[in-house]
CSV table of C-alpha atoms in Angstrom, one decimal:
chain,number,residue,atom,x,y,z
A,1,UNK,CA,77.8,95.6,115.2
A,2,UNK,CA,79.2,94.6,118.6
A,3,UNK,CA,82.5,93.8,119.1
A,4,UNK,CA,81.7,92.6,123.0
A,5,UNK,CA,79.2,90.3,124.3
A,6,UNK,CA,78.9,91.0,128.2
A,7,UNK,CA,78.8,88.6,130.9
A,8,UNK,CA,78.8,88.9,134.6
A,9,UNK,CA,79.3,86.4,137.0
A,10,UNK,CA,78.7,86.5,140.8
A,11,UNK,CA,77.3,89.4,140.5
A,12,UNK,CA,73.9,88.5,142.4
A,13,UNK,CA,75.5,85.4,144.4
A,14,UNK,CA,77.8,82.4,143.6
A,15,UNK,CA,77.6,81.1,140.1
A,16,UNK,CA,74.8,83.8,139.2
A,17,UNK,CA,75.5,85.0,135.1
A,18,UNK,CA,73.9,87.6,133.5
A,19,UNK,CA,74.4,87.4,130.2
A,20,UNK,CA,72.0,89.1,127.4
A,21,UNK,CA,69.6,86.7,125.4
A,22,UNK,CA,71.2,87.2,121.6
A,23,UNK,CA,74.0,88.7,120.0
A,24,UNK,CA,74.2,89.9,116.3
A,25,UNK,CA,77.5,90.3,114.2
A,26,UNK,CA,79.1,90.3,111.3
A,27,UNK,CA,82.8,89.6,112.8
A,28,UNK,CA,84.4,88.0,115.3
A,29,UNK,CA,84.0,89.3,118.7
A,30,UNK,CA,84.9,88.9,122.7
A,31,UNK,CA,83.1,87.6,125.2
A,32,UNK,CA,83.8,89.6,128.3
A,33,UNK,CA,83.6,87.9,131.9
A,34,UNK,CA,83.3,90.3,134.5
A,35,UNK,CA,83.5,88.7,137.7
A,36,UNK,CA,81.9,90.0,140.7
A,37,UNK,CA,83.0,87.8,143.8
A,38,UNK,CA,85.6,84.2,143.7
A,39,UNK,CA,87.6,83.2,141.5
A,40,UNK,CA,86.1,81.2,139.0
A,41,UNK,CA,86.2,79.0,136.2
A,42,UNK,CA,83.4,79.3,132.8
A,43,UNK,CA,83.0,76.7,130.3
A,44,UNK,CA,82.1,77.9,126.8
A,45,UNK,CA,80.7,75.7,124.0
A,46,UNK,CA,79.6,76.5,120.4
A,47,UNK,CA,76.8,75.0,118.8
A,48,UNK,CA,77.4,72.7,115.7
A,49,UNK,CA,76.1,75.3,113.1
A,50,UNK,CA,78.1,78.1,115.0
A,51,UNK,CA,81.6,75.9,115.2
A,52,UNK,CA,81.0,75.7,111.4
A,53,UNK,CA,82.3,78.7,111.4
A,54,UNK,CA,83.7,80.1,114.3
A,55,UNK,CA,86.2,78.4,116.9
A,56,UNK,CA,87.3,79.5,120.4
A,57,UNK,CA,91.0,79.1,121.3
A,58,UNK,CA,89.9,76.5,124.4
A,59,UNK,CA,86.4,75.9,126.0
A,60,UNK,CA,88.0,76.6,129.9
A,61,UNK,CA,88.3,79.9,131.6
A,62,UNK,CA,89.3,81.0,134.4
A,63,UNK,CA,88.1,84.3,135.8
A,64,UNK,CA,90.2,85.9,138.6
A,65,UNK,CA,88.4,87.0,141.8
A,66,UNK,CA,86.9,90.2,140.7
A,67,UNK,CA,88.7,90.4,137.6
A,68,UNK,CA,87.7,90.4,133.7
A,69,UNK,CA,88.7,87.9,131.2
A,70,UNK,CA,88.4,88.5,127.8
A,71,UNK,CA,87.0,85.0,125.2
A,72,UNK,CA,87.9,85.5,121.9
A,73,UNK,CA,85.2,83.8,119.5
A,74,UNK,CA,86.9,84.1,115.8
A,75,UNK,CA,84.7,84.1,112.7
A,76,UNK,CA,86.6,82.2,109.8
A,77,UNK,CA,83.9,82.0,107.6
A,78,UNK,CA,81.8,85.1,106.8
A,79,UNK,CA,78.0,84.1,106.0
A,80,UNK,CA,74.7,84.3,107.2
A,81,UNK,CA,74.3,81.6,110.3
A,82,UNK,CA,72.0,81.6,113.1
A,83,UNK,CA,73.5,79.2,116.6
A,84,UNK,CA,74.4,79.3,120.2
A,85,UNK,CA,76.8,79.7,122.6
A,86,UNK,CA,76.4,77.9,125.7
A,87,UNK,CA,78.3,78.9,128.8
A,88,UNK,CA,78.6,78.0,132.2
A,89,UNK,CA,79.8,78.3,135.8
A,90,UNK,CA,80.6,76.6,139.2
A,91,UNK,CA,80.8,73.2,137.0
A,92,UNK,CA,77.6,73.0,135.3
A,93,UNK,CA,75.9,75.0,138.5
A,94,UNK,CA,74.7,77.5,136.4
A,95,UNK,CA,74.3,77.1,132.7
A,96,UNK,CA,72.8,80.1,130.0
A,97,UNK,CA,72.4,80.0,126.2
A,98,UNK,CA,72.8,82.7,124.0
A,99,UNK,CA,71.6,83.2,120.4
A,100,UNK,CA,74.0,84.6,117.9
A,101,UNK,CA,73.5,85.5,114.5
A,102,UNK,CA,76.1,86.0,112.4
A,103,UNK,CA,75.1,88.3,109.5
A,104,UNK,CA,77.0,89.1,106.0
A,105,UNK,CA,79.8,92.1,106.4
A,106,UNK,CA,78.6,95.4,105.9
A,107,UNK,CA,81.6,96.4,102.7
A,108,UNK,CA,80.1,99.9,102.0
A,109,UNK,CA,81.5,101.5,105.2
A,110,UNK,CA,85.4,101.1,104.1
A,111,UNK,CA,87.5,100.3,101.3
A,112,UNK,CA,91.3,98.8,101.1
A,113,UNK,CA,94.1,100.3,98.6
A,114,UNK,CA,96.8,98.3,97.7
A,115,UNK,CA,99.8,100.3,98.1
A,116,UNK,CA,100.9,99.4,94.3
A,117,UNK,CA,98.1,101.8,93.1
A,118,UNK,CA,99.9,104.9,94.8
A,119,UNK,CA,103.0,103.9,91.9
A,120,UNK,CA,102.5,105.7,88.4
A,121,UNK,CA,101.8,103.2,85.7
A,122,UNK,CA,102.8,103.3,82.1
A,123,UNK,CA,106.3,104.9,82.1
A,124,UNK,CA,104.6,108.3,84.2
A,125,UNK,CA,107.3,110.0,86.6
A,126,UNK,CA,105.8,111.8,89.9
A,127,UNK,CA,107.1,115.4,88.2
A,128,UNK,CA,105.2,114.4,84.6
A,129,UNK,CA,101.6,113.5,87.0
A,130,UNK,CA,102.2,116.8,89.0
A,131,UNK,CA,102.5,118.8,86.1
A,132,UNK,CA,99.9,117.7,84.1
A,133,UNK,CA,97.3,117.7,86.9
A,134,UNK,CA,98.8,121.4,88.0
A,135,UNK,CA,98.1,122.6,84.0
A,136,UNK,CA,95.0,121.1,83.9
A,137,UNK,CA,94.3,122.9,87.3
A,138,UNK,CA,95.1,126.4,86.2
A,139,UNK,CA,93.8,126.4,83.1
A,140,UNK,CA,90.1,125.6,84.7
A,141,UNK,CA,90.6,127.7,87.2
A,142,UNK,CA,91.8,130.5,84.9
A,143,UNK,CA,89.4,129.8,83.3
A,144,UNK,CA,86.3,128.4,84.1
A,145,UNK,CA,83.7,129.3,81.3
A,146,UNK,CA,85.5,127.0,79.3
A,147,UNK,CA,83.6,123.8,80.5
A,148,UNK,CA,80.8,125.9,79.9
A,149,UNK,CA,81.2,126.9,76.5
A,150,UNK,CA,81.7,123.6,75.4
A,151,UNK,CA,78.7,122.2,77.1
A,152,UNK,CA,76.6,124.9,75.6
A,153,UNK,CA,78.1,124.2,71.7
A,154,UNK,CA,76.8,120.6,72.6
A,155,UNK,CA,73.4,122.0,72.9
A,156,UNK,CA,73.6,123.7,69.8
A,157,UNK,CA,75.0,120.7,67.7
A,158,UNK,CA,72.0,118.8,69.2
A,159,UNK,CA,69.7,121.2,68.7
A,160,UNK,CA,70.8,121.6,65.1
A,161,UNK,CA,71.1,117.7,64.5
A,162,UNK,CA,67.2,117.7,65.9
A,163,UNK,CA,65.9,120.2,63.4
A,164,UNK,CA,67.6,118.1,60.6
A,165,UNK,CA,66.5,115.0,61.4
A,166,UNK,CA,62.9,115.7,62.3
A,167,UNK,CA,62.3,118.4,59.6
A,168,UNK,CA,59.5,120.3,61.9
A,169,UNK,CA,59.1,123.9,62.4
A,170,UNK,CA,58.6,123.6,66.3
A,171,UNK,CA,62.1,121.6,66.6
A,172,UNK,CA,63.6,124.2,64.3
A,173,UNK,CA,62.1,127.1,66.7
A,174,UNK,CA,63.6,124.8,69.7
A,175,UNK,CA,66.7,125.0,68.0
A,176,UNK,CA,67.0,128.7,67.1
A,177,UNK,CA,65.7,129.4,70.5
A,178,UNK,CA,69.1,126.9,72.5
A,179,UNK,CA,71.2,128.7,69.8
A,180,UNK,CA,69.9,132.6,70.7
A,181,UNK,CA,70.0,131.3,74.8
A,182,UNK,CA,73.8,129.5,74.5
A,183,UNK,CA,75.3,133.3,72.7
A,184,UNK,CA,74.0,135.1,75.2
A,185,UNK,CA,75.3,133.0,78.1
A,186,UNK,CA,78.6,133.4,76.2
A,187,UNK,CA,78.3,136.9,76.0
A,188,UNK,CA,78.0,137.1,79.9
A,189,UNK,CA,80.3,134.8,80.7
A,190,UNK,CA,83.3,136.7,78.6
A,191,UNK,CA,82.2,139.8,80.5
Protein backbone atom coordinates (compact mmCIF):
# COMPACT_ATOMS: atom_id res chain seq x y z
CA UNK A 1 0.00 0.00 0.00
CA UNK A 2 1.51 3.52 -0.40
CA UNK A 3 2.95 5.26 2.11
CA UNK A 4 3.35 8.63 -0.23
CA UNK A 5 0.92 10.40 -2.24
CA UNK A 6 2.92 12.67 -4.76
CA UNK A 7 2.33 16.15 -5.58
CA UNK A 8 4.15 18.63 -7.74
CA UNK A 9 3.62 22.13 -7.88
CA UNK A 10 5.01 24.66 -10.41
CA UNK A 11 6.15 22.23 -12.21
CA UNK A 12 4.51 23.30 -15.64
CA UNK A 13 4.11 27.13 -14.53
CA UNK A 14 2.82 28.99 -11.45
CA UNK A 15 0.30 27.34 -9.35
CA UNK A 16 0.27 24.24 -11.87
CA UNK A 17 -0.23 20.66 -9.44
CA UNK A 18 -0.01 17.46 -10.62
CA UNK A 19 -1.26 15.27 -8.37
CA UNK A 20 -2.59 11.53 -9.33
CA UNK A 21 -6.49 10.94 -9.42
CA UNK A 22 -6.91 8.35 -6.24
CA UNK A 23 -4.94 6.92 -3.55
CA UNK A 24 -5.53 3.55 -1.82
CA UNK A 25 -4.36 2.60 1.84
CA UNK A 26 -4.73 0.96 4.64
CA UNK A 27 -2.59 3.40 6.97
CA UNK A 28 -1.71 6.67 7.30
CA UNK A 29 0.42 8.15 4.84
CA UNK A 30 2.40 11.56 3.55
CA UNK A 31 1.50 13.80 1.10
CA UNK A 32 4.69 14.92 -0.58
CA UNK A 33 4.94 18.53 -2.18
CA UNK A 34 7.64 18.86 -4.49
CA UNK A 35 7.87 22.22 -5.54
CA UNK A 36 9.26 23.14 -8.83
CA UNK A 37 9.63 27.08 -9.00
CA UNK A 38 8.50 30.01 -5.87
CA UNK A 39 7.91 29.55 -2.76
CA UNK A 40 4.58 28.66 -2.05
CA UNK A 41 1.89 28.00 0.17
CA UNK A 42 -0.91 24.63 -0.28
CA UNK A 43 -4.10 24.39 1.47
CA UNK A 44 -5.24 20.86 2.26
CA UNK A 45 -8.85 19.86 3.33
CA UNK A 46 -10.40 16.41 4.14
CA UNK A 47 -13.72 15.57 3.19
CA UNK A 48 -16.36 14.90 6.04
CA UNK A 49 -16.30 11.03 5.60
CA UNK A 50 -12.41 11.15 5.35
CA UNK A 51 -11.98 13.66 8.68
CA UNK A 52 -14.08 10.86 10.36
CA UNK A 53 -11.26 9.23 10.47
CA UNK A 54 -8.19 10.84 9.68
CA UNK A 55 -6.91 14.43 10.69
CA UNK A 56 -4.01 16.52 9.39
CA UNK A 57 -1.83 18.39 12.01
CA UNK A 58 -2.97 21.99 10.20
CA UNK A 59 -4.64 22.70 6.76
CA UNK A 60 -1.57 25.40 5.66
CA UNK A 61 1.69 24.65 4.10
CA UNK A 62 4.25 26.29 3.05
CA UNK A 63 6.58 24.84 0.39
CA UNK A 64 10.03 26.40 0.06
CA UNK A 65 11.17 27.58 -3.42
CA UNK A 66 12.16 24.26 -4.94
CA UNK A 67 11.94 22.37 -1.91
CA UNK A 68 9.71 19.30 -0.62
CA UNK A 69 7.42 19.33 2.30
CA UNK A 70 6.21 16.43 3.70
CA UNK A 71 1.87 16.39 4.98
CA UNK A 72 1.25 13.99 7.32
CA UNK A 73 -2.48 12.58 6.91
CA UNK A 74 -2.85 10.18 10.20
CA UNK A 75 -5.46 7.39 10.14
CA UNK A 76 -7.06 6.97 13.71
CA UNK A 77 -9.61 4.82 12.85
CA UNK A 78 -8.84 1.68 10.72
CA UNK A 79 -12.09 0.79 8.43
CA UNK A 80 -13.24 0.70 5.14
CA UNK A 81 -14.02 4.53 3.86
CA UNK A 82 -14.04 5.98 0.58
CA UNK A 83 -13.51 10.44 0.57
CA UNK A 84 -11.40 13.20 -0.69
CA UNK A 85 -8.74 15.35 -0.18
CA UNK A 86 -8.88 18.63 -1.67
CA UNK A 87 -5.71 20.70 -2.06
CA UNK A 88 -4.77 23.83 -3.36
CA UNK A 89 -2.37 26.49 -4.48
CA UNK A 90 -1.70 30.30 -5.16
CA UNK A 91 -4.97 30.91 -2.83
CA UNK A 92 -7.53 28.99 -4.39
CA UNK A 93 -5.67 29.63 -8.08
CA UNK A 94 -5.47 26.22 -8.58
CA UNK A 95 -7.58 23.58 -6.82
CA UNK A 96 -7.42 19.36 -7.37
CA UNK A 97 -9.41 16.61 -5.71
CA UNK A 98 -8.17 13.43 -4.94
CA UNK A 99 -10.09 10.10 -4.13
CA UNK A 100 -8.76 8.01 -1.29
CA UNK A 101 -9.88 4.84 -0.12
CA UNK A 102 -8.96 3.69 2.96
CA UNK A 103 -9.21 -0.12 3.07
CA UNK A 104 -9.09 -2.70 6.18
CA UNK A 105 -5.20 -3.56 7.27
CA UNK A 106 -3.72 -6.34 5.63
CA UNK A 107 -2.78 -8.57 9.46
CA UNK A 108 -1.40 -11.65 7.62
CA UNK A 109 1.93 -10.09 6.58
CA UNK A 110 3.35 -9.55 10.33
CA UNK A 111 2.70 -10.54 13.72
CA UNK A 112 3.67 -8.82 17.35
CA UNK A 113 5.20 -10.79 20.42
CA UNK A 114 4.85 -9.42 23.64
CA UNK A 115 8.13 -9.72 25.26
CA UNK A 116 6.39 -11.61 28.42
CA UNK A 117 6.08 -14.74 26.12
CA UNK A 118 10.08 -15.00 25.78
CA UNK A 119 9.77 -15.64 30.03
CA UNK A 120 9.22 -19.49 31.02
CA UNK A 121 5.94 -20.01 32.59
CA UNK A 122 5.08 -22.46 35.34
CA UNK A 123 8.18 -22.54 37.64
CA UNK A 124 10.46 -23.65 34.25
CA UNK A 125 14.21 -22.32 34.54
CA UNK A 126 16.07 -21.49 31.04
CA UNK A 127 18.68 -24.70 31.97
CA UNK A 128 15.36 -27.03 32.69
CA UNK A 129 13.72 -25.71 28.83
CA UNK A 130 17.25 -26.18 27.21
CA UNK A 131 17.64 -29.50 28.46
CA UNK A 132 14.58 -30.93 27.80
CA UNK A 133 14.35 -29.54 24.21
CA UNK A 134 18.26 -30.78 23.79
CA UNK A 135 17.00 -34.63 25.00
CA UNK A 136 14.24 -34.49 23.01
CA UNK A 137 16.51 -33.35 20.12
CA UNK A 138 18.96 -36.22 20.32
CA UNK A 139 16.94 -38.76 21.01
CA UNK A 140 15.02 -38.05 17.34
CA UNK A 141 17.88 -37.47 15.79
CA UNK A 142 19.54 -40.61 17.24
CA UNK A 143 17.02 -41.98 16.40
CA UNK A 144 14.61 -41.26 13.94
CA UNK A 145 12.68 -44.56 13.09
CA UNK A 146 11.16 -44.07 16.23
CA UNK A 147 8.32 -41.67 15.06
CA UNK A 148 8.00 -44.17 12.50
CA UNK A 149 7.50 -47.12 14.39
CA UNK A 150 4.89 -45.68 16.31
CA UNK A 151 2.98 -44.32 13.45
CA UNK A 152 3.11 -47.68 11.78
CA UNK A 153 1.83 -49.71 15.31
CA UNK A 154 -1.11 -47.07 14.85
CA UNK A 155 -1.86 -48.58 11.55
CA UNK A 156 -1.87 -51.94 12.82
CA UNK A 157 -4.16 -51.18 15.94
CA UNK A 158 -6.55 -49.60 13.39
CA UNK A 159 -6.27 -52.12 11.04
CA UNK A 160 -7.02 -54.72 13.79
CA UNK A 161 -9.85 -52.54 15.46
CA UNK A 162 -11.38 -52.51 11.61
CA UNK A 163 -11.36 -56.32 11.21
CA UNK A 164 -13.15 -56.54 14.62
CA UNK A 165 -15.67 -54.28 14.28
CA UNK A 166 -16.69 -54.97 10.76
CA UNK A 167 -16.31 -58.83 10.94
CA UNK A 168 -15.52 -59.03 6.96
CA UNK A 169 -12.96 -61.07 5.30
CA UNK A 170 -11.81 -58.23 2.89
CA UNK A 171 -11.07 -55.85 6.11
CA UNK A 172 -9.45 -58.82 7.79
CA UNK A 173 -7.18 -59.26 4.48
CA UNK A 174 -6.68 -55.31 4.65
CA UNK A 175 -5.58 -55.77 8.00
CA UNK A 176 -3.10 -58.77 7.62
CA UNK A 177 -1.92 -57.04 4.61
CA UNK A 178 -0.91 -53.15 6.89
CA UNK A 179 0.38 -55.73 9.46
CA UNK A 180 2.80 -57.88 6.85
CA UNK A 181 3.70 -54.01 5.17
CA UNK A 182 4.41 -52.17 8.80
CA UNK A 183 7.17 -55.49 9.93
CA UNK A 184 8.74 -55.16 7.03
CA UNK A 185 9.27 -51.42 7.12
CA UNK A 186 10.61 -52.17 10.61
CA UNK A 187 12.84 -54.62 9.42
CA UNK A 188 14.46 -52.04 7.10
CA UNK A 189 14.46 -49.38 9.16
CA UNK A 190 16.55 -51.34 12.06
CA UNK A 191 18.95 -52.16 9.27
Amino acid sequence: MPEELPVQVNRRERNSMEIPAAIETDDSFVIRVHNHGNASRVHVHLDERLSAVASLPETNFYVEANGTTDIPVSVHEHRPVRGKIKLSTGYGATTRWVDVELVEPDDTGTVEVDESLAEPQGGETDADAGTAEAGSASLLTERPELPVLALGLLAVAVAIGAATVFESGAVAAGAVIVFVAVVVAGVLLVR
